[in-house]
Short mmCIF file of C-alpha atoms and ligand atoms in Angstrom, two decimals:
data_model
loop_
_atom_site.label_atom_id
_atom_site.label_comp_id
_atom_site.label_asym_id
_atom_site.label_seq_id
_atom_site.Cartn_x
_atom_site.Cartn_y
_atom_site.Cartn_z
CA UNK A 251 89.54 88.79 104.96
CA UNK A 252 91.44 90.65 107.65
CA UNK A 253 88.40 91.07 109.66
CA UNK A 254 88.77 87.63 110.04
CA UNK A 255 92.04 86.96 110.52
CA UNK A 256 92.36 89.92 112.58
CA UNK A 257 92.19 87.86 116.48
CA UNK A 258 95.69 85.89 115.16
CA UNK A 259 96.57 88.49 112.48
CA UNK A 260 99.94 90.21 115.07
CA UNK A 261 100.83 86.65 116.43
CA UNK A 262 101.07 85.23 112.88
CA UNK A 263 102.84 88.36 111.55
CA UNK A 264 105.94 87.93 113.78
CA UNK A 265 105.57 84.08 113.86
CA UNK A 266 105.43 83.92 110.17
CA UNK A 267 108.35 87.28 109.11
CA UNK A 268 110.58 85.51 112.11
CA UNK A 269 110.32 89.34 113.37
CA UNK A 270 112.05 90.97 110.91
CA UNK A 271 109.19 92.80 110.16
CA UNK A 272 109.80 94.45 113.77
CA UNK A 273 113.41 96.03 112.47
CA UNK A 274 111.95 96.95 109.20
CA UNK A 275 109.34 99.02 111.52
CA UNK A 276 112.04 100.58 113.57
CA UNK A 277 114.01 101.63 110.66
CA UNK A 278 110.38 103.20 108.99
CA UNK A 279 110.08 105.13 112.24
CA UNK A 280 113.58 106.14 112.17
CA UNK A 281 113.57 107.78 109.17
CA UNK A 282 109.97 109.43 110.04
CA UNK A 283 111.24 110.79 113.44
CA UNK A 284 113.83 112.63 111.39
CA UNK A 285 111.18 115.75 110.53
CA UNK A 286 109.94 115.51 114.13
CA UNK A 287 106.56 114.86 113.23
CA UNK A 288 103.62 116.05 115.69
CA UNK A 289 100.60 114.98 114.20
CA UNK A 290 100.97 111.16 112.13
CA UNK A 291 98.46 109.49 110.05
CA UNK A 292 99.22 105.83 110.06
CA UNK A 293 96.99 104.22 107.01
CA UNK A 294 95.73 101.08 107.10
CA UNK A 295 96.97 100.25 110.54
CA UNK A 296 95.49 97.19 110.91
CA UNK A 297 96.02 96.33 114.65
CA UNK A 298 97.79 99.55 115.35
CA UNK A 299 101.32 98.14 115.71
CA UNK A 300 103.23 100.52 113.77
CA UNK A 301 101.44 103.36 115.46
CA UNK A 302 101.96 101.70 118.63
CA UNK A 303 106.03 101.09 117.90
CA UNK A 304 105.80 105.28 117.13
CA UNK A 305 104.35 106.86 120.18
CA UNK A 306 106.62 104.84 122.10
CA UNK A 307 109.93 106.32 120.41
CA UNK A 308 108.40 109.99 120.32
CA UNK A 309 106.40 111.43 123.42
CA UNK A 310 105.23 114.16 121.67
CA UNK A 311 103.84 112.84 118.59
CA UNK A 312 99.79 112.10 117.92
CA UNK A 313 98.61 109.41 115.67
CA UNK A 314 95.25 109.04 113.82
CA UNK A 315 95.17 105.28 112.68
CA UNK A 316 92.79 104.08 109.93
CA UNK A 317 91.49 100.94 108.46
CA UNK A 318 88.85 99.24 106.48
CA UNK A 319 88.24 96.13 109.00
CA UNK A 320 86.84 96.97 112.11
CA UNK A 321 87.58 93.20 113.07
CA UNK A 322 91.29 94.67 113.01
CA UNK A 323 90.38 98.06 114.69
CA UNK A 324 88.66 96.41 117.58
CA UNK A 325 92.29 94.05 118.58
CA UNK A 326 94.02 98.06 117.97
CA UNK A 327 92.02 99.51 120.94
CA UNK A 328 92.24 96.78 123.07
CA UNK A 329 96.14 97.04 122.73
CA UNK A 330 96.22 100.92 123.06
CA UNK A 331 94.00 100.77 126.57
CA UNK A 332 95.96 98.10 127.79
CA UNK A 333 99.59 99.94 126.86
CA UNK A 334 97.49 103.02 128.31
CA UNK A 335 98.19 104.78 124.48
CA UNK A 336 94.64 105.45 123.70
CA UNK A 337 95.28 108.83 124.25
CA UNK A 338 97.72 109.09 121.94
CA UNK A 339 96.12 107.29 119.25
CA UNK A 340 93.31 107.35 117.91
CA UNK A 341 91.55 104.93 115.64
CA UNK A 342 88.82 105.16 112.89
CA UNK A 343 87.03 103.08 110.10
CA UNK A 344 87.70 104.65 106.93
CA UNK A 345 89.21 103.92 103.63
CA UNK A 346 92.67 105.00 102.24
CA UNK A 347 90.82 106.20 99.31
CA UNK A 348 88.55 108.34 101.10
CA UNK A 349 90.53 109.81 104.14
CA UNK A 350 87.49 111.48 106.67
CA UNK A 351 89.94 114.51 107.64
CA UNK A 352 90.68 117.75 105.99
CA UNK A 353 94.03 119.04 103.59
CA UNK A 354 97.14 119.73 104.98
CA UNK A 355 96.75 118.33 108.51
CA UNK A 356 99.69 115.49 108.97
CA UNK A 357 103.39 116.55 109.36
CA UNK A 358 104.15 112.75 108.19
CA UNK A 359 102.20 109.48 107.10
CA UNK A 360 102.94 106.49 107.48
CA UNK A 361 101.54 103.03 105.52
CA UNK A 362 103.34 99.34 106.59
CA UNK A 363 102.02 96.32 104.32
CA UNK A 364 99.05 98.51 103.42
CA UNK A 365 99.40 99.88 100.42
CA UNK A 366 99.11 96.53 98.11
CA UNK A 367 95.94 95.77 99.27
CA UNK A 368 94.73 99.39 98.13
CA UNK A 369 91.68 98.86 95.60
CA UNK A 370 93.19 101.77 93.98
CA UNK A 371 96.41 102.76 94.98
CA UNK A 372 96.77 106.09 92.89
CA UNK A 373 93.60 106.90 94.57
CA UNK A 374 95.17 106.18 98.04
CA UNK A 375 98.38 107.79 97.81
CA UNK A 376 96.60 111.10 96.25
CA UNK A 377 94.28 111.27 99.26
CA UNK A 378 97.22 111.04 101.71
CA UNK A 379 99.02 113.32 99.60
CA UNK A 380 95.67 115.13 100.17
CA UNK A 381 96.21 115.64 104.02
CA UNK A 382 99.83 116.24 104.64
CA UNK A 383 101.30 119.59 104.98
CA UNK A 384 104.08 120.86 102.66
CA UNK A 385 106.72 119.44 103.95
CA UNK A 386 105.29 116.49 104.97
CA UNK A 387 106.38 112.84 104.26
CA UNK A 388 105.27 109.65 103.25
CA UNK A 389 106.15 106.44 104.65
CA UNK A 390 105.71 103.31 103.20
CA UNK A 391 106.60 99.58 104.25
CA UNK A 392 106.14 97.08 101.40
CA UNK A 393 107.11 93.53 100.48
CA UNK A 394 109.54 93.43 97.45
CA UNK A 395 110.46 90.51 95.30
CA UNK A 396 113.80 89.89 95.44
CA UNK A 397 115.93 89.83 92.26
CA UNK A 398 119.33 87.41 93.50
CA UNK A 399 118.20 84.10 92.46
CA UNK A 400 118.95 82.18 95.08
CA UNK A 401 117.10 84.42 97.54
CA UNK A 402 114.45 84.82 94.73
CA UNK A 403 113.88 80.83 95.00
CA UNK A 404 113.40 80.79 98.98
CA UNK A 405 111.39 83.62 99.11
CA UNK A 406 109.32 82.39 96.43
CA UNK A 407 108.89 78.45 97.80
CA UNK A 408 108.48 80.25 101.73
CA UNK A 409 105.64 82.84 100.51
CA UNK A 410 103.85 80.25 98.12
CA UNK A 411 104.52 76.91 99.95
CA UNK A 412 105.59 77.03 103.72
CA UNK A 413 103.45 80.27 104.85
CA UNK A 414 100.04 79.58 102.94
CA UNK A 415 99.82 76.15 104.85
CA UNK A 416 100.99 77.96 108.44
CA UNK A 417 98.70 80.50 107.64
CA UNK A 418 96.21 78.25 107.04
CA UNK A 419 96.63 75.93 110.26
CA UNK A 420 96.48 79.18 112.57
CA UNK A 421 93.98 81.77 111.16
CA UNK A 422 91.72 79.19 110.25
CA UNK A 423 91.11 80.75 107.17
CA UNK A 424 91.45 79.11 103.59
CA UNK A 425 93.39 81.69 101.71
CA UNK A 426 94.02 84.62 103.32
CA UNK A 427 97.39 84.00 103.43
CA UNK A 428 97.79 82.15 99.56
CA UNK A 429 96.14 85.76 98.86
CA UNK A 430 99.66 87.45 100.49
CA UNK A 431 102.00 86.29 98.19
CA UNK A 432 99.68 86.78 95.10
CA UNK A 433 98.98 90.67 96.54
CA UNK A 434 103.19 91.05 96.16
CA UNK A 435 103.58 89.74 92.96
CA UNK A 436 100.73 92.39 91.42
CA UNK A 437 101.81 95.02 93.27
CA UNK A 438 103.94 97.93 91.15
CA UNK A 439 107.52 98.17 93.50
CA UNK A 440 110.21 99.82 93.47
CA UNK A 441 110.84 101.99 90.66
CA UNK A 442 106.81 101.41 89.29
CA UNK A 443 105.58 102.39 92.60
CA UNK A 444 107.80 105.52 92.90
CA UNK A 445 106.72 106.76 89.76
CA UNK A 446 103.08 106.07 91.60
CA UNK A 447 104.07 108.59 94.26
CA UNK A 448 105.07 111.20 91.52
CA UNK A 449 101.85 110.72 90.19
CA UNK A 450 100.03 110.99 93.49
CA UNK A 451 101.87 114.45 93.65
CA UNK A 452 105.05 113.68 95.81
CA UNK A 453 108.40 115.03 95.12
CA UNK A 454 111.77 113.77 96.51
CA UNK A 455 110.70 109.97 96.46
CA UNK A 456 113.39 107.38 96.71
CA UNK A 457 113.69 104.05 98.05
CA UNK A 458 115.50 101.49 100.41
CA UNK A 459 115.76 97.86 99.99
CA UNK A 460 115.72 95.68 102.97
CA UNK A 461 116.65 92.29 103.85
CA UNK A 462 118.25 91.00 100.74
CA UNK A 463 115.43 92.99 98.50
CA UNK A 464 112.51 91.01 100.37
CA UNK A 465 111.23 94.25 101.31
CA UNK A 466 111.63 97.88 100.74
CA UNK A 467 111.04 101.39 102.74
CA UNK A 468 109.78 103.94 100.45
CA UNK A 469 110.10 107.53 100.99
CA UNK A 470 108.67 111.05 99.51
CA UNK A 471 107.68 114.34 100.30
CA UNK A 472 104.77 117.11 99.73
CA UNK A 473 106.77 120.01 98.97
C1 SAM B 1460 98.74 93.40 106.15
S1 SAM B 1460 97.70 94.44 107.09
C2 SAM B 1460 98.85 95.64 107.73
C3 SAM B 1460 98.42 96.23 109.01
C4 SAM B 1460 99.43 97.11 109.73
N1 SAM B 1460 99.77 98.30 108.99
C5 SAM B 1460 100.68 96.35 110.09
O1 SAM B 1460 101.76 96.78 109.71
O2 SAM B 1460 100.59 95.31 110.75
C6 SAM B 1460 96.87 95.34 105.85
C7 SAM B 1460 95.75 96.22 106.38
O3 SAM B 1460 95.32 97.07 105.31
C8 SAM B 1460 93.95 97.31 105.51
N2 SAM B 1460 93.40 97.89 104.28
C9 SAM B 1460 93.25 97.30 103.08
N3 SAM B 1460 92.75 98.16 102.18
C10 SAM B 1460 92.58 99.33 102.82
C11 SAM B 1460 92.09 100.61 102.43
N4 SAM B 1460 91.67 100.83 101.21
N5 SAM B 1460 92.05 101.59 103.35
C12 SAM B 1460 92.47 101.36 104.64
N6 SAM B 1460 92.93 100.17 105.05
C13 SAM B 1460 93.00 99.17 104.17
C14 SAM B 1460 93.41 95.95 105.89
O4 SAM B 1460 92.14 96.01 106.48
C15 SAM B 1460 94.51 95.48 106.84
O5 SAM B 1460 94.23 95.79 108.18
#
């Protein structure tokens, strides 16, 4: 699916979040930058945005980006030798659930609207666990479902009615983006996915709501 969409995948994203998703990327990074990070793993980075939005606010930090659609890798690296980045990042078809690099390699990970479309999160989040040092944090940038009612209702009607038809128009595709909103509601947030990061083996792992509880930045640490 997001080989597919991939060619209108970033101009949807910001079309379609009204750019909010940019701030809630900024405040991922901010928190990240804290433990001065040298060597990033950004999972599932899709067109390499968040990666991207990193080496740009740090000069001395590396990323290696990975995804499963190589549709979505190939729009990354055109980005990164245009911005003149490629250097700096580095991207690679692999799987969350079977990371291609050795233990205790990252000083910090990072995952932004990646992590619900995991086959198996657990799995995921135990591999990146996997290949951060002690120390080392985890990152993670996730749709929420908001709980206030009357954000709750136009949430709900925008992710099920308004942005499955836009979707639609622009990518071209039939359901990529009726899957988005289905993806949220299965996916175990807040407190269900930081017990999920216990389990994976993190320690320390809280999380931030943002927007109104439409999202949320979730944070823990290898220790
Ligand atoms: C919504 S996009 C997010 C991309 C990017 N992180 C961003 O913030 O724009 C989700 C990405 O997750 C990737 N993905 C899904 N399952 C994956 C897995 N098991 N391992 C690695 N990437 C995966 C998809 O290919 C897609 O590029």
């Amino acid at each position: 699916m997001f080989n597919h969409i991939a060619p209108r995948y970033d101009f949807l994203n910001h079309l379609l979040s009204f750019g909010i998703d940019k701030i809630w990327r900024k405040r991922l990074i901010r928190g990240l930058l804290k433990k001065n990070p040298e060597k990033v793993i950004d999972v599932a980075t899709g067109t390499a945005d968040l990666a991207i939005a990193l080496v740009k606010k740090s000069d001395t930090v590396y990323v290696d980006g990975v995804d499963i659609a190589e549709a979505m890798l190939t729009v990354g690296n055109q980005k990164l030798i245009k911005k003149k980045l490629d250097n700096r990042v580095k991207l690679r078809l692999a799987s969350a659930e079977n990371l291609p690099f050795s233990d205790y390699q990252y000083d910090a990970c990072m995952v932004a609207f990646g992590v619900r479309n995991f086959e198996n999160p657990l799995v995921g989040l135990t591999e990146i666990f996997r290949v951060l040092k002690l120390g080392g944090t985890i990152n993670v940038l996730e749709f929420t479902t908001p709980k206030f009612f009357l954000v709750k209702f136009v949430y709900q009607f925008y992710f099920t009615k308004v942005l499955p038809f836009i979707g639609r128009k622009v990518s071209g595709h039939s359901t990529a983006y009726s899957y988005l909103p289905n993806s949220v509601e299965r996916f175990k947030e807040r407190n269900e996915f930081i017990d999920l990061l216990k389990q994976a083996g993190f320690e320390h792992a809280s999380f931030k709501l943002q927007s109104f509880g439409i999202a949320a930045i979730y944070r823990a640490q290898k220790v």
